[in-house]
PDB file of C-alpha atoms in Angstrom:
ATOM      1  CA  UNK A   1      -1.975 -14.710  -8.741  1.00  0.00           C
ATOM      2  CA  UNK A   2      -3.716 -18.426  -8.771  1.00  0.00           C
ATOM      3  CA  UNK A   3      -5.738 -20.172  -6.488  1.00  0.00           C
ATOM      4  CA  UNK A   4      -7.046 -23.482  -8.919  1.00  0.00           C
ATOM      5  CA  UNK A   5     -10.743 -23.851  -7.816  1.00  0.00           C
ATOM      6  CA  UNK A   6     -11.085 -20.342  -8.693  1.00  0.00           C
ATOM      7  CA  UNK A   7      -9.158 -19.134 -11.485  1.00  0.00           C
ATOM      8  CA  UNK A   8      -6.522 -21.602 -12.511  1.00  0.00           C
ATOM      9  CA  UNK A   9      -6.477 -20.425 -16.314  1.00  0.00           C
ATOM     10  CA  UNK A  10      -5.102 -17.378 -15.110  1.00  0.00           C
ATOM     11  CA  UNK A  11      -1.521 -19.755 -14.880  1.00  0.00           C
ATOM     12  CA  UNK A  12      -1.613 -19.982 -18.653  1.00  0.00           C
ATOM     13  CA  UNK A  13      -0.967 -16.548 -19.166  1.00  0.00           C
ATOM     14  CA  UNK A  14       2.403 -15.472 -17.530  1.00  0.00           C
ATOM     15  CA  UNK A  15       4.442 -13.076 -19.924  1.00  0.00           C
ATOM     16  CA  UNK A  16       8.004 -13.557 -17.864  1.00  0.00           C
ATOM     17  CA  UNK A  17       7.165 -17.167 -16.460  1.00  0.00           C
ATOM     18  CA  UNK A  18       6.210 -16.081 -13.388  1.00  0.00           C
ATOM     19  CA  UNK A  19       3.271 -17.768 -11.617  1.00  0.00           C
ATOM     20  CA  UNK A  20       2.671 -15.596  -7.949  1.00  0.00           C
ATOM     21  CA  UNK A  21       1.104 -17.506  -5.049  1.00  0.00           C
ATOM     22  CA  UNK A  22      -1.868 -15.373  -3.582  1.00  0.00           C
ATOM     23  CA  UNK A  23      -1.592 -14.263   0.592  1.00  0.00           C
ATOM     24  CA  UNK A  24      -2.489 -17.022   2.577  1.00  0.00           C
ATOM     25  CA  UNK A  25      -5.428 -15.052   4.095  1.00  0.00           C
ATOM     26  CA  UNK A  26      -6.467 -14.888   0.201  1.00  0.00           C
ATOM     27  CA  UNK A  27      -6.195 -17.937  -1.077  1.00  0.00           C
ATOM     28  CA  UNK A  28      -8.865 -19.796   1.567  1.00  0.00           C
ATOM     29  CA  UNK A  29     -11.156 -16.671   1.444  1.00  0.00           C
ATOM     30  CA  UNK A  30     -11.572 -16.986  -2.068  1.00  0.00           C
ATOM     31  CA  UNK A  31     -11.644 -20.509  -2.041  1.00  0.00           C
ATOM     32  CA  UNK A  32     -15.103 -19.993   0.080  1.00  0.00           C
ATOM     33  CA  UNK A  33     -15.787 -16.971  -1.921  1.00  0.00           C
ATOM     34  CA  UNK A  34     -16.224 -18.146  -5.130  1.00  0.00           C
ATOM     35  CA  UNK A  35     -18.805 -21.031  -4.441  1.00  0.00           C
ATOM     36  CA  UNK A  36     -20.818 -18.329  -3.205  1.00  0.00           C
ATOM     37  CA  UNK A  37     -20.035 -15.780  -6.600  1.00  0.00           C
ATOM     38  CA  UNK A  38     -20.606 -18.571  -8.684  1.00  0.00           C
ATOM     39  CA  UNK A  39     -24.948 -18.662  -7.288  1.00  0.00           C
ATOM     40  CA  UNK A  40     -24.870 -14.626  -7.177  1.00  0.00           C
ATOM     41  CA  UNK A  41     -22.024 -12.095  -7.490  1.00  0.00           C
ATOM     42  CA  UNK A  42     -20.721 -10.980  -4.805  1.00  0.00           C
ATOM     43  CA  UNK A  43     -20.403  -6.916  -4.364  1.00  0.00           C
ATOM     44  CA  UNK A  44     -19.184  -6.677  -0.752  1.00  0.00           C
ATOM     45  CA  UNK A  45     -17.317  -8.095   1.628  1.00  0.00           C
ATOM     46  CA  UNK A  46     -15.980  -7.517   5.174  1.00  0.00           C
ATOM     47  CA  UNK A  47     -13.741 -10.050   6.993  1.00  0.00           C
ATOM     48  CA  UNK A  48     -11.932 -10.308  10.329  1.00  0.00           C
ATOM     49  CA  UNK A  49      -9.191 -12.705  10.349  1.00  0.00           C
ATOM     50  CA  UNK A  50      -7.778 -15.106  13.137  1.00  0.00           C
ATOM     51  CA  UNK A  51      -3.706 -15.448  12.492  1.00  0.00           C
ATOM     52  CA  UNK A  52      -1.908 -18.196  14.345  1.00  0.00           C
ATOM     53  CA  UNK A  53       1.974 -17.353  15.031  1.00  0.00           C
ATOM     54  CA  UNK A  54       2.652 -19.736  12.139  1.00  0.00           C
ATOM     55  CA  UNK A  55       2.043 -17.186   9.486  1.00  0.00           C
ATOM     56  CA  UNK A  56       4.962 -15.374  10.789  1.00  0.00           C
ATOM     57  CA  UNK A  57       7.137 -18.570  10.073  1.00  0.00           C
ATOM     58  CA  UNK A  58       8.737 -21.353  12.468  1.00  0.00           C
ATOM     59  CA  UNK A  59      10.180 -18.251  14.794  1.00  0.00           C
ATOM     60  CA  UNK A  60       6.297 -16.875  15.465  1.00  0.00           C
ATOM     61  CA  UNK A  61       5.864 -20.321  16.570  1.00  0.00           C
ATOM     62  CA  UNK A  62       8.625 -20.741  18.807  1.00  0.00           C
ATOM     63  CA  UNK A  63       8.143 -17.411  20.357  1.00  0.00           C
ATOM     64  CA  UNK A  64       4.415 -18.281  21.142  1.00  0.00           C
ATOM     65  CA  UNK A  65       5.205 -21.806  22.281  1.00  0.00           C
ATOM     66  CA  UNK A  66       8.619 -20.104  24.518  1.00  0.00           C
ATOM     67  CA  UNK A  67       6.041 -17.212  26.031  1.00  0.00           C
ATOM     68  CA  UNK A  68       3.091 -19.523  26.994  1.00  0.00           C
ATOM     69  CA  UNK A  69       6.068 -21.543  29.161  1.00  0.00           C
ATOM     70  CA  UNK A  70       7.244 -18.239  30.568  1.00  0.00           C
ATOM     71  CA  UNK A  71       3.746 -17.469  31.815  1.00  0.00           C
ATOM     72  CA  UNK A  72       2.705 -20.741  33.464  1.00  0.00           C
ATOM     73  CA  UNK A  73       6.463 -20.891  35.131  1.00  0.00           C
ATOM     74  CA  UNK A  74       5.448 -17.349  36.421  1.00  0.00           C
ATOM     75  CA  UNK A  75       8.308 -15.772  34.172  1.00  0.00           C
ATOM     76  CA  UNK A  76       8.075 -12.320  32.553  1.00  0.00           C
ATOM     77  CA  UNK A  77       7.356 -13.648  28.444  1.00  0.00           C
ATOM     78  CA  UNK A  78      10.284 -12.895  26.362  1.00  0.00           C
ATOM     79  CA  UNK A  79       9.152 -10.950  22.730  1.00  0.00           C
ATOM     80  CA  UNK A  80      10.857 -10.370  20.061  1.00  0.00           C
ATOM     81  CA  UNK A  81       9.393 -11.274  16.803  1.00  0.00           C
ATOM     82  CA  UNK A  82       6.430 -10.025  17.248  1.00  0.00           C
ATOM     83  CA  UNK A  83       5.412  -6.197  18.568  1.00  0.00           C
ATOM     84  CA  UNK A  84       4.238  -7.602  21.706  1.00  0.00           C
ATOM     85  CA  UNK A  85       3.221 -10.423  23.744  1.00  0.00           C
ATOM     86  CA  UNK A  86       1.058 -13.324  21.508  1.00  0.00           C
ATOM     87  CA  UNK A  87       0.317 -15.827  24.686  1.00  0.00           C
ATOM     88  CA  UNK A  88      -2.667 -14.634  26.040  1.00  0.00           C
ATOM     89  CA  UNK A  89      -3.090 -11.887  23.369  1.00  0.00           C
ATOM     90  CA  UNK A  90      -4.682 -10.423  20.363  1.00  0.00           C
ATOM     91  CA  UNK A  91      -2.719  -8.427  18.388  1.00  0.00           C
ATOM     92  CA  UNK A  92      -5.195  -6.282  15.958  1.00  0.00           C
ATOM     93  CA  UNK A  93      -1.652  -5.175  12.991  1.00  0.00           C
ATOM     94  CA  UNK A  94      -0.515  -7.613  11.013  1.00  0.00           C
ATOM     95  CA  UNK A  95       2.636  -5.969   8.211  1.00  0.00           C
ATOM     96  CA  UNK A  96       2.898  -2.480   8.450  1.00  0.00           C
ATOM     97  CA  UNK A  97       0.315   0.416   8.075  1.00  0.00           C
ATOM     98  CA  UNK A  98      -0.174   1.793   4.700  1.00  0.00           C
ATOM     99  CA  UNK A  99      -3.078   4.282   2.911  1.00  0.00           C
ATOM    100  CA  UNK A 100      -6.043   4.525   5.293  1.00  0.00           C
ATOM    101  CA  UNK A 101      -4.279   3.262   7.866  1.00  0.00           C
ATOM    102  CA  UNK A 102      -4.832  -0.309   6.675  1.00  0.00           C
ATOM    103  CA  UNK A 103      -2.219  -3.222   7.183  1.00  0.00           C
ATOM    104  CA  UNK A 104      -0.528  -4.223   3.909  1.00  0.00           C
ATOM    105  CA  UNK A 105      -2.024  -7.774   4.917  1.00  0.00           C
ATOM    106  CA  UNK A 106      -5.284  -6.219   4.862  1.00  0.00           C
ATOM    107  CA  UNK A 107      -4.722  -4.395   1.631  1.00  0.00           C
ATOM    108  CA  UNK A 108      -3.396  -7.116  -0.059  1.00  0.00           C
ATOM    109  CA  UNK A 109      -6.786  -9.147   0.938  1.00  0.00           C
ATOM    110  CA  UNK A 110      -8.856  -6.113  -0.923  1.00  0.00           C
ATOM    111  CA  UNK A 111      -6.317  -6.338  -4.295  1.00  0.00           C
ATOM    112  CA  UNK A 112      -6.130  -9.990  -4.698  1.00  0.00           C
ATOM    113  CA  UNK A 113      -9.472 -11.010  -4.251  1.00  0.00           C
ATOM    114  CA  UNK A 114     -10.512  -8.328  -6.708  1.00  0.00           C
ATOM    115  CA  UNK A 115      -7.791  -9.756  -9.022  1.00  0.00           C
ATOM    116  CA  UNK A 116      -8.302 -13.432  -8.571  1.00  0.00           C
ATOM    117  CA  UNK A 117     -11.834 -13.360  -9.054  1.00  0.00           C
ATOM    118  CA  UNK A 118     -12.040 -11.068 -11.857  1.00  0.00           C
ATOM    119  CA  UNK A 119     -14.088  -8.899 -10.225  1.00  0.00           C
ATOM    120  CA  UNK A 120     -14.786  -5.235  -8.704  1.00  0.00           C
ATOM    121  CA  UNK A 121     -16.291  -6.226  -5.345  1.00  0.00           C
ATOM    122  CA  UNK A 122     -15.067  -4.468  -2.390  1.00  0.00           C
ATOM    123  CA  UNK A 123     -13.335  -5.633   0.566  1.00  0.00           C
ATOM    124  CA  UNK A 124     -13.094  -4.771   4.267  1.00  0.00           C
ATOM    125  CA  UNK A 125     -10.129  -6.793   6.680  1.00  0.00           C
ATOM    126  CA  UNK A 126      -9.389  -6.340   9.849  1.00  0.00           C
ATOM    127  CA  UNK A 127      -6.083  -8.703  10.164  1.00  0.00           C
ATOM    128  CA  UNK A 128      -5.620  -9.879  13.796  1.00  0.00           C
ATOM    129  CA  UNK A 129      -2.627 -12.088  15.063  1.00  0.00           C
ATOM    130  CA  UNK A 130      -3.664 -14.743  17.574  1.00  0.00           C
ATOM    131  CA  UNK A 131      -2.221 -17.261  19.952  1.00  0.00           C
ATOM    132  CA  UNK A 132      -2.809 -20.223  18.047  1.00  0.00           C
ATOM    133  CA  UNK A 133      -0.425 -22.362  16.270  1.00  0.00           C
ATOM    134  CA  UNK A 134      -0.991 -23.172  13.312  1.00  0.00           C
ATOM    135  CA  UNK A 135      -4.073 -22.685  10.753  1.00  0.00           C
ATOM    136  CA  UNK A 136      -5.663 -19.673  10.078  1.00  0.00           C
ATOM    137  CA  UNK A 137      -9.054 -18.682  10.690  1.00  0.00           C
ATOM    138  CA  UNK A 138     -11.654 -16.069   9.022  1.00  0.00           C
ATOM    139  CA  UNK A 139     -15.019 -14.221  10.110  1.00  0.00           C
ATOM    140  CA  UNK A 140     -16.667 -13.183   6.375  1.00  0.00           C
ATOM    141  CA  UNK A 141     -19.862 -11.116   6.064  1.00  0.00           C
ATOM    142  CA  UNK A 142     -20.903 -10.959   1.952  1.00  0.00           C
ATOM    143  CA  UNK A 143     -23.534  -9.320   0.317  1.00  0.00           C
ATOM    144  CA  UNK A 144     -24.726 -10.467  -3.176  1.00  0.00           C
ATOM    145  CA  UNK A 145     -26.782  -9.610  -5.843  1.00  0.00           C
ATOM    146  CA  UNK A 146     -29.981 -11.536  -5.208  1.00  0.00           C
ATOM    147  CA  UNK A 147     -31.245 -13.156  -1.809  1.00  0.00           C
ATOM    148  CA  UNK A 148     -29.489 -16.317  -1.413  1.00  0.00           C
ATOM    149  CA  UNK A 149     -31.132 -19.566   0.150  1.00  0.00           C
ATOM    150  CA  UNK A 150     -29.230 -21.212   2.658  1.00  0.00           C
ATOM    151  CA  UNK A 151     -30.004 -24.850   1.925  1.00  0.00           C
ATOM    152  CA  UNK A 152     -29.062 -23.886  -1.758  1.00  0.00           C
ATOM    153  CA  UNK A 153     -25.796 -22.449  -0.458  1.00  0.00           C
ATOM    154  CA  UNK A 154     -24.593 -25.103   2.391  1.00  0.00           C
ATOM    155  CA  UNK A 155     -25.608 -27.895  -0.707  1.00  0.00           C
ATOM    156  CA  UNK A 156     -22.988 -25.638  -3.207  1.00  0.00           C
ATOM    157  CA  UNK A 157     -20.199 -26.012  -0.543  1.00  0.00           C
ATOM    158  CA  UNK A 158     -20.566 -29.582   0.037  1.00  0.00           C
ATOM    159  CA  UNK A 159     -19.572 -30.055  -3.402  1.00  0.00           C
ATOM    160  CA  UNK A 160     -17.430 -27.372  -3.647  1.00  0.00           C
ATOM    161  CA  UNK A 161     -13.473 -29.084  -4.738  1.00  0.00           C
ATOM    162  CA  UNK A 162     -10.935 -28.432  -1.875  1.00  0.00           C
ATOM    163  CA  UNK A 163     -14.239 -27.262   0.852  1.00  0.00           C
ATOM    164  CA  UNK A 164     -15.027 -29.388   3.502  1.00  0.00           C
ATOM    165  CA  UNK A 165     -18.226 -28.069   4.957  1.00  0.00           C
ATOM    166  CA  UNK A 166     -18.758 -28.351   8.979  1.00  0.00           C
ATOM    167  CA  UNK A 167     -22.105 -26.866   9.958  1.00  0.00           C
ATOM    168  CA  UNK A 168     -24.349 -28.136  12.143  1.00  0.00           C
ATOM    169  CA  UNK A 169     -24.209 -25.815  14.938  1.00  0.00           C
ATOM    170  CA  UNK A 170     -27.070 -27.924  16.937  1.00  0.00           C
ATOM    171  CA  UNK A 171     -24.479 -30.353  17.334  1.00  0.00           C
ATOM    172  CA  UNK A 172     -21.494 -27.940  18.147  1.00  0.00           C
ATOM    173  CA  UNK A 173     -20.483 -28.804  15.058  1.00  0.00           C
ATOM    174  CA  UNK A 174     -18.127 -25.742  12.510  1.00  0.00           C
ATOM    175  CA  UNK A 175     -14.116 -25.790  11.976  1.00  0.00           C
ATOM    176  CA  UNK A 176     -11.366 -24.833  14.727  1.00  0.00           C
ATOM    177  CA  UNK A 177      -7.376 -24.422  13.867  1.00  0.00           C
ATOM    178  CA  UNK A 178      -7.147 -27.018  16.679  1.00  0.00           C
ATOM    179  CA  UNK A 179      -8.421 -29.811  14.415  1.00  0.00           C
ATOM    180  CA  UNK A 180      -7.746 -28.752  10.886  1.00  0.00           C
ATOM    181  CA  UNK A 181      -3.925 -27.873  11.336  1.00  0.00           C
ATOM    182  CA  UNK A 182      -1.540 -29.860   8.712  1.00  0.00           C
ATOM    183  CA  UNK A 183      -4.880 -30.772   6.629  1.00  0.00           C
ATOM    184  CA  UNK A 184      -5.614 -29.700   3.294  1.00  0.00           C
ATOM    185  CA  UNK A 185      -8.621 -28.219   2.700  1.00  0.00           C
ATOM    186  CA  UNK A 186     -10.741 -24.857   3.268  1.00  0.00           C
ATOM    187  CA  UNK A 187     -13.368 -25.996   6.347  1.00  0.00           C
ATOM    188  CA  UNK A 188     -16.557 -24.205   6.349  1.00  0.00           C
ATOM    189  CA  UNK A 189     -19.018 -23.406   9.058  1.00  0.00           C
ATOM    190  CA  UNK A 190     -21.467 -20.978  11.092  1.00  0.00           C
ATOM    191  CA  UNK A 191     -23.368 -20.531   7.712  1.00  0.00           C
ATOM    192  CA  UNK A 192     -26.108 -17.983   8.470  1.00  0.00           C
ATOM    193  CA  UNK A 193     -27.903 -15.076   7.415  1.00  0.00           C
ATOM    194  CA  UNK A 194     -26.678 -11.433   7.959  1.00  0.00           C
ATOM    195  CA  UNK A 195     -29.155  -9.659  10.356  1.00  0.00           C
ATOM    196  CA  UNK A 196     -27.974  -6.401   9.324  1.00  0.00           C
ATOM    197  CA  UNK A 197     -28.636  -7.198   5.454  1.00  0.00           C
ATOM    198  CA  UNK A 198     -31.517  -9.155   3.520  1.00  0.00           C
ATOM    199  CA  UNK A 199     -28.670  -9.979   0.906  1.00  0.00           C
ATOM    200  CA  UNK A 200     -25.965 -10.391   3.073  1.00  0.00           C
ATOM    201  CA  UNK A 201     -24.218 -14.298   4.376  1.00  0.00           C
ATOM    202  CA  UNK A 202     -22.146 -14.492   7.123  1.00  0.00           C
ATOM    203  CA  UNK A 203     -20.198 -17.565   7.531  1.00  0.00           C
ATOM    204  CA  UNK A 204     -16.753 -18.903   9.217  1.00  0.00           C
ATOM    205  CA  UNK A 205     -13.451 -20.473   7.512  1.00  0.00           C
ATOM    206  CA  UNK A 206     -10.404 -22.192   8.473  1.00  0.00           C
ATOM    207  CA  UNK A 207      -7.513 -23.402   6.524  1.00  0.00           C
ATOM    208  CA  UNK A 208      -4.002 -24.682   7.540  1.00  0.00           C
ATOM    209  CA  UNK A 209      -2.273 -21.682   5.792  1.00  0.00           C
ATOM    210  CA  UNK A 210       1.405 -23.407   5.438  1.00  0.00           C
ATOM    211  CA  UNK A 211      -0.674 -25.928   3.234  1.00  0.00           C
ATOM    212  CA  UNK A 212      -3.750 -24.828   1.296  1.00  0.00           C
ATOM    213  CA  UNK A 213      -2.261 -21.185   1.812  1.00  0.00           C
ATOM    214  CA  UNK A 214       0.780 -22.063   0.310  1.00  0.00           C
ATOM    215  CA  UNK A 215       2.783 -25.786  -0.614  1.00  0.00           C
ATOM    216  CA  UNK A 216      -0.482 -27.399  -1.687  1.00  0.00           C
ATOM    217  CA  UNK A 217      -1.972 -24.431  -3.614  1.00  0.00           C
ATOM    218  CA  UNK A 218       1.301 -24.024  -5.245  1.00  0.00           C
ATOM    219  CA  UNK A 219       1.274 -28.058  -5.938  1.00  0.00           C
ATOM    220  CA  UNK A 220      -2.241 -27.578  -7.730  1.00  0.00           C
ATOM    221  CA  UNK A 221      -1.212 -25.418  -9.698  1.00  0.00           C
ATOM    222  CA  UNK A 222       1.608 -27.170 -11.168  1.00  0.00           C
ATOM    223  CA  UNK A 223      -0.585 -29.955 -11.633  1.00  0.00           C
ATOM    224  CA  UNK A 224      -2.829 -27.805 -13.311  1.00  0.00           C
ATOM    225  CA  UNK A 225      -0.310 -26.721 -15.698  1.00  0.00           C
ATOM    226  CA  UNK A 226       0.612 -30.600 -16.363  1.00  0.00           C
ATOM    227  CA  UNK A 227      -3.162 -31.349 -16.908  1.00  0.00           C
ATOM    228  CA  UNK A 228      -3.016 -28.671 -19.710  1.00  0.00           C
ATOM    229  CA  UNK A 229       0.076 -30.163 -21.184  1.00  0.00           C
ATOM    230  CA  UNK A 230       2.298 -27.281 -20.298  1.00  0.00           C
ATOM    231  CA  UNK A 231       4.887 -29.378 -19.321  1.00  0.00           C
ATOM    232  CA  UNK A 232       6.697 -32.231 -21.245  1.00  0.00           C
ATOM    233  CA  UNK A 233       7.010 -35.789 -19.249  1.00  0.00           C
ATOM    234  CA  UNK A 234      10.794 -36.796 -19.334  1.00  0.00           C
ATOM    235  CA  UNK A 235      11.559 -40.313 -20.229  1.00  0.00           C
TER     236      UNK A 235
END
């Protein structure tokens, strides 16, 4: 499991030449994550996430884009690949139920982070499906080791590789799936302390999830590999 900006020497080391791309929900948590890890570790997290019908493929898409034009033609919504309606819905199960009556999705979310960033922290997710298109988008809540200063943390993200930071919420300013779809990076926002917790952050992501979530991140790493002369240049 490799996301670049985070652990990209982990793609060196593959016994059976196997190099796994990460859940999308993953890969741009950890993305935001690890700019935060990197000023104070990180020992808990929760996170509700936003899931346009794209994650479930071109179909999810159709089926959300078919039921909208059911509903505003005054038609009963047709559903089939999902459990139930999407248009006008929220659907709070994402994969199937597992141990503690968690969502694969969501467990995968508590694995992989812990594996990707070589650490124990824990993880919370709460995997909802929403009527959006495409891009994928993420309440997080953190708490860290020490305090952390805002300015110091909104300056890490801004030069954070593959983080676009969008947070000036005086201006109505922080990301939305409607603007970031087909774009590449992880978009930042609503950066703000936790009430509930002197060492918590709470903060907002989106990312196009067919992209960063999975081509591009699978692109980087391939590059990465080349950059580390993995690969031999034909002639």
């Amino acid at each position: 499991l490799v996301v670049p900006e985070v652990n990209a020497a982990d793609a060196l080391v593959r016994p059976r030449g196997i190099i796994a791309n990460p859940n999308c929900t993953t890969i741009q948590m950890v993305v935001a994550l690890n700019v935060i890890h990197q000023l104070s570790p990180i020992t808990r997290v929760h996170v509700a996430t936003y899931q346009a019908a794209s994650g479930a493929g071109a179909r999810g898409m159709m089926e959300l884009d078919e039921q909208t034009k059911a509903i505003a033609r005054g038609e009963e919504p047709e559903v089939k690949k999902f459990a139930y309606q999407l248009a006008y819905n929220l659907i709070p199960q994402i994969d199937v139920f597992a141990d503690g009556d968690y969502t694969k999705e969501e467990l995968k979310m508590y694995n992989e982070t812990r594996k990707i960033m070589h650490s124990d922290l824990s993880v919370s997710a709460t995997c909802v499906r929403v009527p959006v298109t495409r891009a994928h988008s993420e309440a997080i809540w953190v708490e860290t080791e020490e305090t952390m200063e805002l300015d110091v943390l909104r300056e890490a993200f801004r030069k954070a590789p593959g983080i676009v930071l969008q947070d000036e919420p005086s201006e109505q300013v922080y990301p939305m799936p409607l603007f970031i779809a087909e774009k590449d990076p992880v978009y930042v926002g609503r950066l703000r302390k936790d009430l509930t917790n002197p060492r918590g952050i709470a903060f907002w992501c989106v990312s196009d999830q067919i992209k960063k979530g999975a081509a591009l991140n699978a692109v980087q790493i391939a590059e990465y590999l080349v950059s580390q002369g993995q690969f031999s240049k034909k002639k």
